[in-house]
Amino acid sequence: MTDPSVFHTGFIAIVGRPNVGKSTLMNRLIGVKVSIVSNKAQTTRHRVSGIHTDEHAQFVFVDTPGFQTRHLNALNRTMNRTVTQSLAEVDLVFFVIEAGRFSDEDAQVLALLPKDAKVILVINKVDALEDKSSLLPFIDANRARYPFAEIVPLSAERGQNVDRLLEVARGYLPEGAPMFDADDITDRSERFLAAEFVREKLFRLLGDELPYGMTVEIERFETEGRLRRINAAVIVDKPGHKGIVIGKGGERLKRISTEARKAMEDLFDAKVYLEVWVKVKSGWADDERALKSLGYD
């Protein structure tokens, strides 16, 4: 049992295939939204750190992109490199899978885990499991796949058993003083988060029309007290994608801008003036120099 009088601090990578709920889990763990969420693959493209501090520990969660096994262009290679780098730099790993399902893609991610890593298997979406009696056999089956330090079933969406995950994880973090202030929630800048919020609304509001070759670049970010002036460019790969993002009469882009602005105001606790437009930059997703200029590590 962990001594509650000893403070623990460490980094935890949240890994898994796309769409298992990694970003939802991190947002739930830190209590505020810093990692964007949608039902589309590749929503998370960057390594995003969220910070949760309580009286006993400071948890620095690293939400990574879902490991990509298809379409290995420069963007996906960069995302995969982000995952492997994260695994090499943390004290603990949360390997997230869906309750009742272990796919070939899950197996591929599991095979990437360092052999000496301390790994907690997080079985997410237990609330969506139709046959609840199948959970225990599913847990037993996964014990044989890897020497997991712990197995914790939960629902990130509903917050079920998330406190238990924190309690278990604390015992695997090294003793030490906190690395961040107690009220810090992320190590990412407001500028970075602004781009992510615009990108999230694109994912949510474009649905199946979402162009694959699309990202967001912040061209202007100015702070004036409790006011933020932000200009964001939606970068698409093909001229035909521009109309998809803008929508009839500009209504779709207007809604994207409005919802992104509201999300920024909630997180930044400030008034936001946001302007969003669309630009064509052909081949950006397979251009290493373009990726670096757009902030991809």
mmCIF file of C-alpha atoms in Angstrom, residues 13-294:
data_model
loop_
_atom_site.group_PDB
_atom_site.id
_atom_site.type_symbol
_atom_site.label_atom_id
_atom_site.label_comp_id
_atom_site.label_asym_id
_atom_site.label_seq_id
_atom_site.Cartn_x
_atom_site.Cartn_y
_atom_site.Cartn_z
ATOM 1 C CA ALA A 13 1.696 7.919 -21.483
ATOM 2 C CA ILE A 14 -1.839 7.131 -22.621
ATOM 3 C CA VAL A 15 -1.538 4.863 -25.664
ATOM 4 C CA GLY A 16 -3.819 2.720 -27.793
ATOM 5 C CA ARG A 17 -5.177 2.361 -31.279
ATOM 6 C CA PRO A 18 -7.331 5.192 -32.683
ATOM 7 C CA ASN A 19 -10.790 5.750 -31.180
ATOM 8 C CA VAL A 20 -10.440 3.818 -27.930
ATOM 9 C CA GLY A 21 -11.086 6.964 -25.879
ATOM 10 C CA LYS A 22 -7.581 8.153 -24.957
ATOM 11 C CA SER A 23 -8.371 11.870 -25.163
ATOM 12 C CA THR A 24 -11.679 11.439 -23.352
ATOM 13 C CA LEU A 25 -9.820 9.613 -20.589
ATOM 14 C CA MET A 26 -7.177 12.321 -20.219
ATOM 15 C CA ASN A 27 -9.778 15.090 -20.114
ATOM 16 C CA ARG A 28 -11.652 13.152 -17.443
ATOM 17 C CA LEU A 29 -8.479 12.561 -15.410
ATOM 18 C CA ILE A 30 -7.506 16.230 -15.286
ATOM 19 C CA GLY A 31 -11.078 17.505 -14.998
ATOM 20 C CA VAL A 32 -10.924 19.933 -17.906
ATOM 21 C CA LYS A 33 -10.754 19.640 -21.675
ATOM 22 C CA VAL A 34 -7.274 20.084 -23.141
ATOM 23 C CA SER A 35 -7.238 17.214 -25.633
ATOM 24 C CA ILE A 36 -9.690 17.306 -28.501
ATOM 25 C CA VAL A 37 -12.229 14.553 -28.963
ATOM 26 C CA SER A 38 -14.232 13.196 -31.887
ATOM 27 C CA ASN A 39 -15.315 9.839 -33.261
ATOM 28 C CA LYS A 40 -12.883 10.192 -36.166
ATOM 29 C CA ALA A 41 -9.510 8.466 -36.384
ATOM 30 C CA GLN A 42 -6.476 10.763 -36.197
ATOM 31 C CA THR A 43 -8.213 13.374 -34.050
ATOM 32 C CA THR A 44 -5.124 13.579 -31.839
ATOM 33 C CA ARG A 45 -2.036 14.280 -33.953
ATOM 34 C CA HIS A 46 0.288 15.820 -31.369
ATOM 35 C CA ARG A 47 1.567 14.801 -27.982
ATOM 36 C CA VAL A 48 -0.532 16.726 -25.465
ATOM 37 C CA SER A 49 0.256 16.786 -21.756
ATOM 38 C CA GLY A 50 -2.428 17.208 -19.138
ATOM 39 C CA ILE A 51 -1.618 17.713 -15.463
ATOM 40 C CA HIS A 52 -3.569 16.567 -12.422
ATOM 41 C CA THR A 53 -2.320 17.432 -8.952
ATOM 42 C CA ASP A 54 -3.825 16.336 -5.660
ATOM 43 C CA GLU A 55 -2.512 16.251 -2.100
ATOM 44 C CA HIS A 56 -0.582 13.029 -2.692
ATOM 45 C CA ALA A 57 0.722 13.167 -6.264
ATOM 46 C CA GLN A 58 1.195 15.040 -9.499
ATOM 47 C CA PHE A 59 0.254 13.070 -12.612
ATOM 48 C CA VAL A 60 1.524 14.375 -15.952
ATOM 49 C CA PHE A 61 -0.515 12.570 -18.608
ATOM 50 C CA VAL A 62 0.776 12.399 -22.168
ATOM 51 C CA ASP A 63 -2.080 11.858 -24.634
ATOM 52 C CA THR A 64 -0.523 10.411 -27.781
ATOM 53 C CA PRO A 65 -1.866 9.928 -31.309
ATOM 54 C CA GLY A 66 -3.401 6.545 -32.064
ATOM 55 C CA PHE A 67 -0.660 4.432 -33.638
ATOM 56 C CA GLN A 68 -1.140 4.435 -37.405
ATOM 57 C CA THR A 69 -0.825 1.170 -39.321
ATOM 58 C CA ARG A 70 -2.204 2.396 -42.644
ATOM 59 C CA HIS A 71 -1.451 5.267 -45.041
ATOM 60 C CA LEU A 72 2.120 5.761 -43.851
ATOM 61 C CA ASN A 73 2.747 9.207 -45.293
ATOM 62 C CA ALA A 74 5.024 11.737 -43.581
ATOM 63 C CA LEU A 75 2.228 12.864 -41.238
ATOM 64 C CA ASN A 76 1.497 9.357 -39.995
ATOM 65 C CA ARG A 77 5.196 8.541 -39.661
ATOM 66 C CA THR A 78 5.563 11.665 -37.533
ATOM 67 C CA MET A 79 2.594 10.637 -35.385
ATOM 68 C CA ASN A 80 4.015 7.149 -34.865
ATOM 69 C CA ARG A 81 7.383 8.647 -33.916
ATOM 70 C CA THR A 82 5.586 10.761 -31.315
ATOM 71 C CA VAL A 83 4.091 7.618 -29.771
ATOM 72 C CA THR A 84 7.385 5.728 -29.560
ATOM 73 C CA GLN A 85 9.230 8.753 -28.144
ATOM 74 C CA SER A 86 6.550 9.177 -25.494
ATOM 75 C CA LEU A 87 6.886 5.555 -24.435
ATOM 76 C CA ALA A 88 10.630 5.966 -23.938
ATOM 77 C CA GLU A 89 10.251 9.024 -21.711
ATOM 78 C CA VAL A 90 7.571 8.092 -19.161
ATOM 79 C CA ASP A 91 7.363 6.371 -15.795
ATOM 80 C CA LEU A 92 4.116 4.509 -16.488
ATOM 81 C CA VAL A 93 1.922 3.565 -19.443
ATOM 82 C CA PHE A 94 -1.861 3.382 -19.654
ATOM 83 C CA PHE A 95 -2.634 0.982 -22.507
ATOM 84 C CA VAL A 96 -6.259 1.656 -23.423
ATOM 85 C CA ILE A 97 -8.553 -0.845 -25.149
ATOM 86 C CA GLU A 98 -12.312 -1.170 -25.561
ATOM 87 C CA ALA A 99 -14.253 -3.535 -23.318
ATOM 88 C CA GLY A 100 -15.029 -6.782 -25.113
ATOM 89 C CA ARG A 101 -12.741 -6.101 -28.067
ATOM 90 C CA PHE A 102 -9.061 -6.780 -28.691
ATOM 91 C CA SER A 103 -8.156 -6.256 -32.348
ATOM 92 C CA ASP A 104 -5.064 -6.797 -34.473
ATOM 93 C CA GLU A 105 -4.441 -3.050 -34.193
ATOM 94 C CA ASP A 106 -4.487 -3.354 -30.388
ATOM 95 C CA ALA A 107 -1.955 -6.166 -30.657
ATOM 96 C CA GLN A 108 0.301 -4.004 -32.842
ATOM 97 C CA VAL A 109 0.308 -1.221 -30.262
ATOM 98 C CA LEU A 110 0.931 -3.687 -27.446
ATOM 99 C CA ALA A 111 3.956 -5.032 -29.324
ATOM 100 C CA LEU A 112 5.454 -1.512 -29.331
ATOM 101 C CA LEU A 113 5.559 -1.238 -25.546
ATOM 102 C CA PRO A 114 9.073 -1.366 -24.101
ATOM 103 C CA LYS A 115 9.756 -4.706 -22.453
ATOM 104 C CA ASP A 116 10.644 -3.086 -19.126
ATOM 105 C CA ALA A 117 7.698 -0.681 -19.097
ATOM 106 C CA LYS A 118 5.255 -0.575 -16.215
ATOM 107 C CA VAL A 119 1.893 -0.885 -17.950
ATOM 108 C CA ILE A 120 -1.636 -0.583 -16.594
ATOM 109 C CA LEU A 121 -4.270 -2.043 -18.900
ATOM 110 C CA VAL A 122 -7.221 0.335 -19.005
ATOM 111 C CA ILE A 123 -10.372 -1.341 -20.283
ATOM 112 C CA ASN A 124 -12.540 1.561 -21.395
ATOM 113 C CA LYS A 125 -16.211 1.811 -22.385
ATOM 114 C CA VAL A 126 -17.428 -0.820 -19.917
ATOM 115 C CA ASP A 127 -20.736 1.048 -19.851
ATOM 116 C CA ALA A 128 -21.281 0.081 -23.507
ATOM 117 C CA LEU A 129 -20.728 -3.621 -22.870
ATOM 118 C CA GLU A 130 -24.039 -5.370 -23.549
ATOM 119 C CA ASP A 131 -23.195 -8.552 -21.650
ATOM 120 C CA LYS A 132 -21.689 -7.394 -18.355
ATOM 121 C CA SER A 133 -20.911 -10.993 -17.368
ATOM 122 C CA SER A 134 -18.369 -11.159 -20.203
ATOM 123 C CA LEU A 135 -16.086 -8.584 -18.543
ATOM 124 C CA LEU A 136 -14.325 -10.959 -16.136
ATOM 125 C CA PRO A 137 -13.465 -13.535 -18.846
ATOM 126 C CA PHE A 138 -12.262 -10.645 -21.038
ATOM 127 C CA ILE A 139 -9.991 -9.434 -18.209
ATOM 128 C CA ASP A 140 -8.612 -12.966 -17.730
ATOM 129 C CA ALA A 141 -7.933 -13.318 -21.450
ATOM 130 C CA ASN A 142 -5.917 -10.106 -21.443
ATOM 131 C CA ARG A 143 -3.811 -11.149 -18.470
ATOM 132 C CA ALA A 144 -2.228 -13.738 -20.746
ATOM 133 C CA ARG A 145 -1.261 -11.179 -23.414
ATOM 134 C CA TYR A 146 1.221 -9.158 -21.366
ATOM 135 C CA PRO A 147 2.510 -8.900 -17.772
ATOM 136 C CA PHE A 148 0.332 -5.902 -16.930
ATOM 137 C CA ALA A 149 1.065 -4.284 -13.580
ATOM 138 C CA GLU A 150 -2.664 -3.731 -13.057
ATOM 139 C CA ILE A 151 -5.920 -4.004 -14.980
ATOM 140 C CA VAL A 152 -8.563 -1.332 -14.408
ATOM 141 C CA PRO A 153 -11.969 -1.411 -16.163
ATOM 142 C CA LEU A 154 -13.723 1.946 -16.390
ATOM 143 C CA SER A 155 -15.849 4.342 -18.406
ATOM 144 C CA ALA A 156 -13.995 7.545 -19.284
ATOM 145 C CA GLU A 157 -17.164 9.019 -20.774
ATOM 146 C CA ARG A 158 -19.150 8.580 -17.549
ATOM 147 C CA GLY A 159 -16.268 8.850 -15.102
ATOM 148 C CA GLN A 160 -16.866 5.381 -13.665
ATOM 149 C CA ASN A 161 -13.851 3.984 -11.748
ATOM 150 C CA VAL A 162 -11.536 6.783 -12.941
ATOM 151 C CA ASP A 163 -10.654 7.668 -9.314
ATOM 152 C CA ARG A 164 -9.588 4.064 -8.847
ATOM 153 C CA LEU A 165 -7.220 4.359 -11.813
ATOM 154 C CA LEU A 166 -5.549 7.395 -10.235
ATOM 155 C CA GLU A 167 -5.224 5.611 -6.921
ATOM 156 C CA VAL A 168 -3.597 2.594 -8.522
ATOM 157 C CA ALA A 169 -1.296 4.669 -10.751
ATOM 158 C CA ARG A 170 0.108 6.726 -7.879
ATOM 159 C CA GLY A 171 1.876 3.715 -6.442
ATOM 160 C CA TYR A 172 3.862 3.246 -9.648
ATOM 161 C CA LEU A 173 5.171 6.814 -9.864
ATOM 162 C CA PRO A 174 8.526 7.781 -8.339
ATOM 163 C CA GLU A 175 8.684 9.769 -5.147
ATOM 164 C CA GLY A 176 9.449 13.423 -5.720
ATOM 165 C CA ALA A 177 8.313 17.019 -5.600
ATOM 166 C CA PRO A 178 5.812 18.346 -8.177
ATOM 167 C CA MET A 179 7.236 19.616 -11.476
ATOM 168 C CA PHE A 180 4.377 22.029 -12.190
ATOM 169 C CA ASP A 181 2.297 24.449 -10.144
ATOM 170 C CA ALA A 182 -0.724 22.911 -8.464
ATOM 171 C CA ASP A 183 -3.192 24.812 -10.664
ATOM 172 C CA ASP A 184 -1.475 24.001 -13.995
ATOM 173 C CA ILE A 185 -3.577 21.767 -16.258
ATOM 174 C CA THR A 186 -1.361 21.490 -19.348
ATOM 175 C CA ASP A 187 2.134 22.311 -20.585
ATOM 176 C CA ARG A 188 0.747 23.377 -23.965
ATOM 177 C CA SER A 189 0.376 27.044 -24.897
ATOM 178 C CA GLU A 190 -2.910 28.829 -25.514
ATOM 179 C CA ARG A 191 -1.807 29.257 -29.137
ATOM 180 C CA PHE A 192 -1.480 25.493 -29.565
ATOM 181 C CA LEU A 193 -4.807 24.847 -27.845
ATOM 182 C CA ALA A 194 -6.533 27.405 -30.072
ATOM 183 C CA ALA A 195 -5.487 25.462 -33.174
ATOM 184 C CA GLU A 196 -6.645 22.212 -31.581
ATOM 185 C CA PHE A 197 -10.103 23.600 -30.758
ATOM 186 C CA VAL A 198 -10.606 24.780 -34.336
ATOM 187 C CA ARG A 199 -9.490 21.380 -35.592
ATOM 188 C CA GLU A 200 -11.877 19.602 -33.244
ATOM 189 C CA LYS A 201 -14.854 21.574 -34.568
ATOM 190 C CA LEU A 202 -13.799 20.699 -38.113
ATOM 191 C CA PHE A 203 -13.826 17.021 -37.180
ATOM 192 C CA ARG A 204 -17.184 17.274 -35.457
ATOM 193 C CA LEU A 205 -19.045 19.424 -37.967
ATOM 194 C CA LEU A 206 -17.757 18.070 -41.275
ATOM 195 C CA GLY A 207 -18.666 14.459 -40.534
ATOM 196 C CA ASP A 208 -17.974 12.070 -43.414
ATOM 197 C CA GLU A 209 -17.071 15.010 -45.660
ATOM 198 C CA LEU A 210 -13.949 15.714 -43.614
ATOM 199 C CA PRO A 211 -10.940 16.057 -45.929
ATOM 200 C CA TYR A 212 -8.107 13.752 -44.822
ATOM 201 C CA GLY A 213 -5.404 16.297 -45.720
ATOM 202 C CA MET A 214 -6.492 19.056 -43.342
ATOM 203 C CA THR A 215 -4.878 20.892 -40.435
ATOM 204 C CA VAL A 216 -5.003 24.288 -38.693
ATOM 205 C CA GLU A 217 -2.328 26.978 -38.473
ATOM 206 C CA ILE A 218 -2.562 29.940 -36.094
ATOM 207 C CA GLU A 219 -1.303 32.970 -38.028
ATOM 208 C CA ARG A 220 -1.964 35.553 -35.328
ATOM 209 C CA PHE A 221 -2.341 35.225 -31.552
ATOM 210 C CA GLU A 222 -2.319 38.399 -29.482
ATOM 211 C CA THR A 223 -3.113 38.802 -25.804
ATOM 212 C CA GLU A 224 -4.535 42.046 -24.470
ATOM 213 C CA GLY A 225 -5.317 41.452 -20.809
ATOM 214 C CA ARG A 226 -8.435 39.266 -20.761
ATOM 215 C CA LEU A 227 -8.812 39.459 -24.542
ATOM 216 C CA ARG A 228 -7.383 37.138 -27.203
ATOM 217 C CA ARG A 229 -7.225 38.116 -30.887
ATOM 218 C CA ILE A 230 -6.726 35.001 -32.981
ATOM 219 C CA ASN A 231 -6.476 34.410 -36.729
ATOM 220 C CA ALA A 232 -6.591 30.772 -37.786
ATOM 221 C CA ALA A 233 -6.070 29.268 -41.236
ATOM 222 C CA VAL A 234 -7.617 25.896 -42.085
ATOM 223 C CA ILE A 235 -5.096 24.202 -44.403
ATOM 224 C CA VAL A 236 -6.558 21.786 -46.971
ATOM 225 C CA ASP A 237 -4.745 19.661 -49.523
ATOM 226 C CA LYS A 238 -6.946 20.221 -52.589
ATOM 227 C CA PRO A 239 -8.872 23.185 -54.011
ATOM 228 C CA GLY A 240 -12.090 21.132 -54.010
ATOM 229 C CA HIS A 241 -11.839 20.748 -50.220
ATOM 230 C CA LYS A 242 -12.100 24.488 -49.660
ATOM 231 C CA GLY A 243 -15.808 24.578 -50.467
ATOM 232 C CA ILE A 244 -16.466 21.598 -48.185
ATOM 233 C CA VAL A 245 -15.057 23.475 -45.195
ATOM 234 C CA ILE A 246 -16.715 26.801 -46.033
ATOM 235 C CA GLY A 247 -20.160 25.336 -46.772
ATOM 236 C CA LYS A 248 -23.096 26.936 -48.542
ATOM 237 C CA GLY A 249 -23.019 30.693 -48.074
ATOM 238 C CA GLY A 250 -20.166 30.302 -45.588
ATOM 239 C CA GLU A 251 -22.526 28.895 -42.952
ATOM 240 C CA ARG A 252 -20.401 25.871 -42.071
ATOM 241 C CA LEU A 253 -17.206 27.863 -41.524
ATOM 242 C CA LYS A 254 -19.164 30.388 -39.461
ATOM 243 C CA ARG A 255 -20.467 27.636 -37.182
ATOM 244 C CA ILE A 256 -16.996 26.104 -36.850
ATOM 245 C CA SER A 257 -15.619 29.514 -35.851
ATOM 246 C CA THR A 258 -18.407 30.209 -33.360
ATOM 247 C CA GLU A 259 -18.128 26.855 -31.572
ATOM 248 C CA ALA A 260 -14.314 27.002 -31.469
ATOM 249 C CA ARG A 261 -14.445 30.529 -30.042
ATOM 250 C CA LYS A 262 -16.816 29.452 -27.266
ATOM 251 C CA ALA A 263 -14.563 26.507 -26.349
ATOM 252 C CA MET A 264 -11.533 28.813 -26.175
ATOM 253 C CA GLU A 265 -13.359 31.326 -23.986
ATOM 254 C CA ASP A 266 -14.330 28.560 -21.559
ATOM 255 C CA LEU A 267 -10.750 27.274 -21.249
ATOM 256 C CA PHE A 268 -8.876 30.595 -21.376
ATOM 257 C CA ASP A 269 -11.419 32.382 -19.154
ATOM 258 C CA ALA A 270 -11.134 35.345 -21.520
ATOM 259 C CA LYS A 271 -12.946 37.074 -24.364
ATOM 260 C CA VAL A 272 -11.862 35.756 -27.776
ATOM 261 C CA TYR A 273 -12.076 37.443 -31.188
ATOM 262 C CA LEU A 274 -11.532 34.660 -33.709
ATOM 263 C CA GLU A 275 -11.239 34.849 -37.487
ATOM 264 C CA VAL A 276 -10.977 31.633 -39.503
ATOM 265 C CA TRP A 277 -10.359 31.198 -43.228
ATOM 266 C CA VAL A 278 -9.351 28.362 -45.563
ATOM 267 C CA LYS A 279 -6.114 28.010 -47.533
ATOM 268 C CA VAL A 280 -4.936 25.371 -50.010
ATOM 269 C CA LYS A 281 -1.455 23.912 -49.442
ATOM 270 C CA SER A 282 -1.143 20.848 -51.679
ATOM 271 C CA GLY A 283 0.865 17.896 -50.365
ATOM 272 C CA TRP A 284 1.424 19.315 -46.876
ATOM 273 C CA ALA A 285 0.745 15.973 -45.145
ATOM 274 C CA ASP A 286 3.630 14.301 -46.998
ATOM 275 C CA ASP A 287 6.102 17.180 -46.779
ATOM 276 C CA GLU A 288 8.497 16.993 -43.816
ATOM 277 C CA ARG A 289 9.347 20.709 -43.956
ATOM 278 C CA ALA A 290 5.690 21.702 -44.163
ATOM 279 C CA LEU A 291 4.902 19.488 -41.166
ATOM 280 C CA LYS A 292 7.599 21.142 -39.072
ATOM 281 C CA SER A 293 6.340 24.610 -40.012
ATOM 282 C CA LEU A 294 2.855 23.557 -38.911
#
